[in-house]
Amino acid sequence: MATTALSCLQSGLFKPQWFGTDGLRAAVNTPPITPQCLQLLGQALAQLIKRGDVQQLQPAGCKPQVVIGWDTRASGPDLTAALSEGLGSCGVAAVLLGVVPTAAVGHLVQSRGACAGLVVSASHNPASDNGIKMLDNQGYKFSQQLEQLLYRQLQHMPQPLPGDDGCAPCSWQHNAADVYIQRISRLFAAGPWLKGLRIAVDCAQGAAYKIGPQLLQQLGAQVMVLADQPNGQNINDSCGSEYPSKLQQFVHKHAVDFAVALDGDADRCAFVDEKGQLLEGDAVLMLLAKDLKQQGKLPHNGCVATVMSDMALKQQLRAVGIALQHTPVGDRHVVQRLQQQQLALGGEPSGHIVFWPHSHTADGLLATLLMASLLQRADQPLSELARQFEPTPRVLLNVSVPYKVALTQLPKTQQLVAQIKRALGDTGRILVRYSGTQLKARILLEGRDAYRLQQLAHQVSACWQWELQYTDAAAAKQET
């Protein structure tokens, strides 16, 4: 296996662009998501840990160990085994947590005093994909600087690669889910404080299929569960936060106080009110921010969102005395700003909600408890509360692309975007970017006329796709 892993490196299969907005992600058995590449990644991470000069990977007084959790994809166990073998061959022990949410891995990194955490998951992607999310010794996602260190370590692997000498044994922590449940439960009232609440949960056939209902039931809620029968191939398959329509249909037929749809690794959540209406992600952030402020739990009366948040969110929060800060897309950036400014709440319209410092990554289950806590004190149903948020007309178009080419290489698309910006002026905006985890272009427009925005979005999409046809694919793959 070591020779194969070395060949993987020498073939140039690890490239800077593999590190996207959320670690590594690709189709299974496509570099870098192959057992050979991940064994190599485990060896490189182990060597980075044993160097002793990387502060984010050096908890005081701990043995060199890395905790690993995964979701319900059929490919997860084999990829986990490859990571474990790579770590162990370089003297760093892998501690296996089983099927748990990403946030649980972050908590276990801290509770064990581990050097790092790895999550084998492709989040909201289909079962044909998988990925690796990397967490440092405090449970934070690797910074871009730490990813660059790891990439440089991959480039300078010793030859030959380490063998079995000094191999560190792999072990299991079977109570990982219980440790996580206890930790986030302690943030709220003791006992069955959810008694009387009826909650429907779509588990996306993913990592929270057991732990999600268990948490809510232990706290006293009456729980109705959907998509909790994973078979290795059905994760996110017409269910979960990316496909909330089935949950909405369920709510139309069953009396609930609210419903939540998680994604494959339970770091995203989409909320549905008691009438079956899907809440805007920005509406969720606004409601939680206002509730925490009323409780005196919103430090500096501030919160954080990304540039994808609604134009109206900042104004509506300001009206109730809450200052909103913006970051680039990705919950990693949200968390970094929360930490820097010592704020408590941040999120993305896609459903990532972070309650810092209690969680160092987005956490769909913790967000569900925050929403449940809000409703326990509110004298209105969620549908009425959600009406407080008045969204700006917007269009978000996701366009599949064969490969990614920097917009600086697409002059006609750039020209069209600039033209639209001038036309919208102060009454709207346009934001274009590539997905950090998928081969998709994202086109966001906000303004006064939704129909006109839709037309403009399709114009940009057509121009983008047309221009890509005349771009050298080989050169494009080298550039991105």
PDB file of C-alpha atoms in Angstrom, residues 94-231:
ATOM      1  CA  ALA A  94      -6.696   6.857  15.248  1.00  0.00           C
ATOM      2  CA  VAL A  95      -9.675   6.848  17.633  1.00  0.00           C
ATOM      3  CA  LEU A  96     -12.832   5.790  15.791  1.00  0.00           C
ATOM      4  CA  LEU A  97     -16.125   7.388  16.821  1.00  0.00           C
ATOM      5  CA  GLY A  98     -18.494   5.640  14.422  1.00  0.00           C
ATOM      6  CA  VAL A  99     -21.408   7.334  12.640  1.00  0.00           C
ATOM      7  CA  VAL A 100     -21.754  10.762  14.270  1.00  0.00           C
ATOM      8  CA  PRO A 101     -22.402  14.350  13.119  1.00  0.00           C
ATOM      9  CA  THR A 102     -19.517  16.670  12.283  1.00  0.00           C
ATOM     10  CA  ALA A 103     -20.188  18.739  15.404  1.00  0.00           C
ATOM     11  CA  ALA A 104     -19.835  15.628  17.567  1.00  0.00           C
ATOM     12  CA  VAL A 105     -16.352  15.026  16.153  1.00  0.00           C
ATOM     13  CA  GLY A 106     -15.453  18.619  17.053  1.00  0.00           C
ATOM     14  CA  HIS A 107     -16.648  18.096  20.626  1.00  0.00           C
ATOM     15  CA  LEU A 108     -14.733  14.817  20.973  1.00  0.00           C
ATOM     16  CA  VAL A 109     -11.509  16.432  19.748  1.00  0.00           C
ATOM     17  CA  GLN A 110     -11.735  18.793  22.706  1.00  0.00           C
ATOM     18  CA  SER A 111     -12.962  16.321  25.337  1.00  0.00           C
ATOM     19  CA  ARG A 112     -10.194  13.832  24.527  1.00  0.00           C
ATOM     20  CA  GLY A 113      -7.475  16.455  24.107  1.00  0.00           C
ATOM     21  CA  ALA A 114      -6.789  15.015  20.644  1.00  0.00           C
ATOM     22  CA  CYS A 115      -4.454  16.592  18.104  1.00  0.00           C
ATOM     23  CA  ALA A 116      -7.061  16.741  15.344  1.00  0.00           C
ATOM     24  CA  GLY A 117     -10.375  15.380  14.100  1.00  0.00           C
ATOM     25  CA  LEU A 118     -11.388  13.997  10.714  1.00  0.00           C
ATOM     26  CA  VAL A 119     -14.931  13.647   9.390  1.00  0.00           C
ATOM     27  CA  VAL A 120     -15.446  11.290   6.452  1.00  0.00           C
ATOM     28  CA  SER A 121     -18.466  12.915   4.831  1.00  0.00           C
ATOM     29  CA  ALA A 122     -19.566  14.782   1.729  1.00  0.00           C
ATOM     30  CA  SER A 123     -22.197  16.653   3.739  1.00  0.00           C
ATOM     31  CA  HIS A 124     -25.260  17.352   1.533  1.00  0.00           C
ATOM     32  CA  ASN A 125     -23.808  15.656  -1.576  1.00  0.00           C
ATOM     33  CA  PRO A 126     -25.160  12.302  -2.866  1.00  0.00           C
ATOM     34  CA  ALA A 127     -23.813   8.916  -1.778  1.00  0.00           C
ATOM     35  CA  SER A 128     -21.627   8.714  -4.890  1.00  0.00           C
ATOM     36  CA  ASP A 129     -19.445  11.450  -3.377  1.00  0.00           C
ATOM     37  CA  ASN A 130     -17.423  11.523  -0.191  1.00  0.00           C
ATOM     38  CA  GLY A 131     -14.998  13.895   1.460  1.00  0.00           C
ATOM     39  CA  ILE A 132     -12.818  14.735   4.434  1.00  0.00           C
ATOM     40  CA  LYS A 133     -13.468  17.609   6.815  1.00  0.00           C
ATOM     41  CA  MET A 134     -10.411  18.379   8.932  1.00  0.00           C
ATOM     42  CA  LEU A 135     -10.604  19.853  12.463  1.00  0.00           C
ATOM     43  CA  ASP A 136      -7.753  21.184  14.582  1.00  0.00           C
ATOM     44  CA  ASN A 137      -7.097  20.518  18.282  1.00  0.00           C
ATOM     45  CA  GLN A 138      -9.893  22.912  19.322  1.00  0.00           C
ATOM     46  CA  GLY A 139     -12.479  21.431  16.970  1.00  0.00           C
ATOM     47  CA  TYR A 140     -12.233  24.288  14.444  1.00  0.00           C
ATOM     48  CA  LYS A 141     -12.091  23.529  10.740  1.00  0.00           C
ATOM     49  CA  PHE A 142      -8.578  23.781   9.356  1.00  0.00           C
ATOM     50  CA  SER A 143      -7.714  27.337   8.404  1.00  0.00           C
ATOM     51  CA  GLN A 144      -6.462  27.952   4.883  1.00  0.00           C
ATOM     52  CA  GLN A 145      -2.969  28.396   6.338  1.00  0.00           C
ATOM     53  CA  LEU A 146      -3.134  24.995   8.041  1.00  0.00           C
ATOM     54  CA  GLU A 147      -4.392  23.393   4.820  1.00  0.00           C
ATOM     55  CA  GLN A 148      -1.387  24.897   3.026  1.00  0.00           C
ATOM     56  CA  LEU A 149       0.955  23.425   5.643  1.00  0.00           C
ATOM     57  CA  LEU A 150      -0.635  20.024   5.125  1.00  0.00           C
ATOM     58  CA  TYR A 151      -0.336  20.339   1.360  1.00  0.00           C
ATOM     59  CA  ARG A 152       3.359  21.246   1.646  1.00  0.00           C
ATOM     60  CA  GLN A 153       3.833  18.239   3.924  1.00  0.00           C
ATOM     61  CA  LEU A 154       2.238  16.077   1.227  1.00  0.00           C
ATOM     62  CA  GLN A 155       4.739  17.465  -1.281  1.00  0.00           C
ATOM     63  CA  HIS A 156       7.705  16.572   0.916  1.00  0.00           C
ATOM     64  CA  MET A 157       6.806  13.093   2.080  1.00  0.00           C
ATOM     65  CA  PRO A 158       9.901  11.024   2.876  1.00  0.00           C
ATOM     66  CA  GLN A 159      10.856   8.319   0.401  1.00  0.00           C
ATOM     67  CA  PRO A 160      10.280   5.522   1.015  1.00  0.00           C
ATOM     68  CA  LEU A 161       7.140   6.185   3.038  1.00  0.00           C
ATOM     69  CA  PRO A 162       7.043   4.911   6.634  1.00  0.00           C
ATOM     70  CA  GLY A 163       6.286   1.255   7.057  1.00  0.00           C
ATOM     71  CA  ASP A 164       4.905  -0.680  10.007  1.00  0.00           C
ATOM     72  CA  ASP A 165       7.731   0.193  12.424  1.00  0.00           C
ATOM     73  CA  GLY A 166       6.370   2.146  15.372  1.00  0.00           C
ATOM     74  CA  CYS A 167       2.795   1.621  14.218  1.00  0.00           C
ATOM     75  CA  ALA A 168       0.200   3.183  16.587  1.00  0.00           C
ATOM     76  CA  PRO A 169      -2.847   1.012  17.327  1.00  0.00           C
ATOM     77  CA  CYS A 170      -6.351   2.044  16.302  1.00  0.00           C
ATOM     78  CA  SER A 171      -9.098   2.107  18.973  1.00  0.00           C
ATOM     79  CA  TRP A 172     -12.810   2.865  19.349  1.00  0.00           C
ATOM     80  CA  GLN A 173     -14.743   5.297  21.546  1.00  0.00           C
ATOM     81  CA  HIS A 174     -18.165   3.694  21.584  1.00  0.00           C
ATOM     82  CA  ASN A 175     -19.887   6.362  23.705  1.00  0.00           C
ATOM     83  CA  ALA A 176     -19.110   9.257  21.364  1.00  0.00           C
ATOM     84  CA  ALA A 177     -22.784  10.018  20.703  1.00  0.00           C
ATOM     85  CA  ASP A 178     -23.581  10.070  24.436  1.00  0.00           C
ATOM     86  CA  VAL A 179     -20.690  12.449  25.170  1.00  0.00           C
ATOM     87  CA  TYR A 180     -21.940  14.824  22.496  1.00  0.00           C
ATOM     88  CA  ILE A 181     -25.565  14.676  23.686  1.00  0.00           C
ATOM     89  CA  GLN A 182     -24.528  15.392  27.272  1.00  0.00           C
ATOM     90  CA  ARG A 183     -22.386  18.331  26.232  1.00  0.00           C
ATOM     91  CA  ILE A 184     -24.997  20.242  24.230  1.00  0.00           C
ATOM     92  CA  SER A 185     -27.818  19.286  26.610  1.00  0.00           C
ATOM     93  CA  ARG A 186     -25.968  21.052  29.449  1.00  0.00           C
ATOM     94  CA  LEU A 187     -26.433  24.373  27.626  1.00  0.00           C
ATOM     95  CA  PHE A 188     -30.167  24.289  28.378  1.00  0.00           C
ATOM     96  CA  ALA A 189     -32.445  23.573  31.318  1.00  0.00           C
ATOM     97  CA  ALA A 190     -32.074  20.267  33.158  1.00  0.00           C
ATOM     98  CA  GLY A 191     -34.683  17.574  32.707  1.00  0.00           C
ATOM     99  CA  PRO A 192     -37.317  17.080  30.000  1.00  0.00           C
ATOM    100  CA  TRP A 193     -37.663  20.762  29.152  1.00  0.00           C
ATOM    101  CA  LEU A 194     -38.991  19.973  25.662  1.00  0.00           C
ATOM    102  CA  LYS A 195     -42.052  18.251  27.101  1.00  0.00           C
ATOM    103  CA  GLY A 196     -45.161  19.355  25.222  1.00  0.00           C
ATOM    104  CA  LEU A 197     -43.348  20.140  21.970  1.00  0.00           C
ATOM    105  CA  ARG A 198     -44.100  18.054  18.899  1.00  0.00           C
ATOM    106  CA  ILE A 199     -41.161  18.020  16.501  1.00  0.00           C
ATOM    107  CA  ALA A 200     -40.754  16.280  13.141  1.00  0.00           C
ATOM    108  CA  VAL A 201     -37.160  15.465  12.121  1.00  0.00           C
ATOM    109  CA  ASP A 202     -35.914  14.521   8.665  1.00  0.00           C
ATOM    110  CA  CYS A 203     -32.552  12.833   9.308  1.00  0.00           C
ATOM    111  CA  ALA A 204     -31.507  12.754   5.612  1.00  0.00           C
ATOM    112  CA  GLN A 205     -30.620   9.041   6.005  1.00  0.00           C
ATOM    113  CA  GLY A 206     -27.406  10.478   7.407  1.00  0.00           C
ATOM    114  CA  ALA A 207     -25.187  10.807  10.448  1.00  0.00           C
ATOM    115  CA  ALA A 208     -27.964  12.002  12.799  1.00  0.00           C
ATOM    116  CA  TYR A 209     -30.395   9.187  12.029  1.00  0.00           C
ATOM    117  CA  LYS A 210     -30.046   7.821  15.580  1.00  0.00           C
ATOM    118  CA  ILE A 211     -28.565  10.647  17.589  1.00  0.00           C
ATOM    119  CA  GLY A 212     -31.038  13.321  16.459  1.00  0.00           C
ATOM    120  CA  PRO A 213     -34.256  11.622  17.598  1.00  0.00           C
ATOM    121  CA  GLN A 214     -32.473  10.286  20.697  1.00  0.00           C
ATOM    122  CA  LEU A 215     -31.429  13.780  21.784  1.00  0.00           C
ATOM    123  CA  LEU A 216     -34.888  15.304  21.358  1.00  0.00           C
ATOM    124  CA  GLN A 217     -36.664  12.366  23.006  1.00  0.00           C
ATOM    125  CA  GLN A 218     -34.340  12.438  26.015  1.00  0.00           C
ATOM    126  CA  LEU A 219     -35.249  16.100  26.490  1.00  0.00           C
ATOM    127  CA  GLY A 220     -38.962  15.279  26.518  1.00  0.00           C
ATOM    128  CA  ALA A 221     -40.144  16.130  23.005  1.00  0.00           C
ATOM    129  CA  GLN A 222     -42.664  14.078  21.073  1.00  0.00           C
ATOM    130  CA  VAL A 223     -40.630  13.225  17.977  1.00  0.00           C
ATOM    131  CA  MET A 224     -41.805  12.078  14.551  1.00  0.00           C
ATOM    132  CA  VAL A 225     -38.931  10.818  12.427  1.00  0.00           C
ATOM    133  CA  LEU A 226     -38.410  10.700   8.664  1.00  0.00           C
ATOM    134  CA  ALA A 227     -35.490   9.395   6.569  1.00  0.00           C
ATOM    135  CA  ASP A 228     -33.894   7.373   9.382  1.00  0.00           C
ATOM    136  CA  GLN A 229     -33.283   4.094   7.519  1.00  0.00           C
ATOM    137  CA  PRO A 230     -29.873   4.539   5.856  1.00  0.00           C
ATOM    138  CA  ASN A 231     -28.664   1.770   3.555  1.00  0.00           C
TER     139      ASN A 231
END
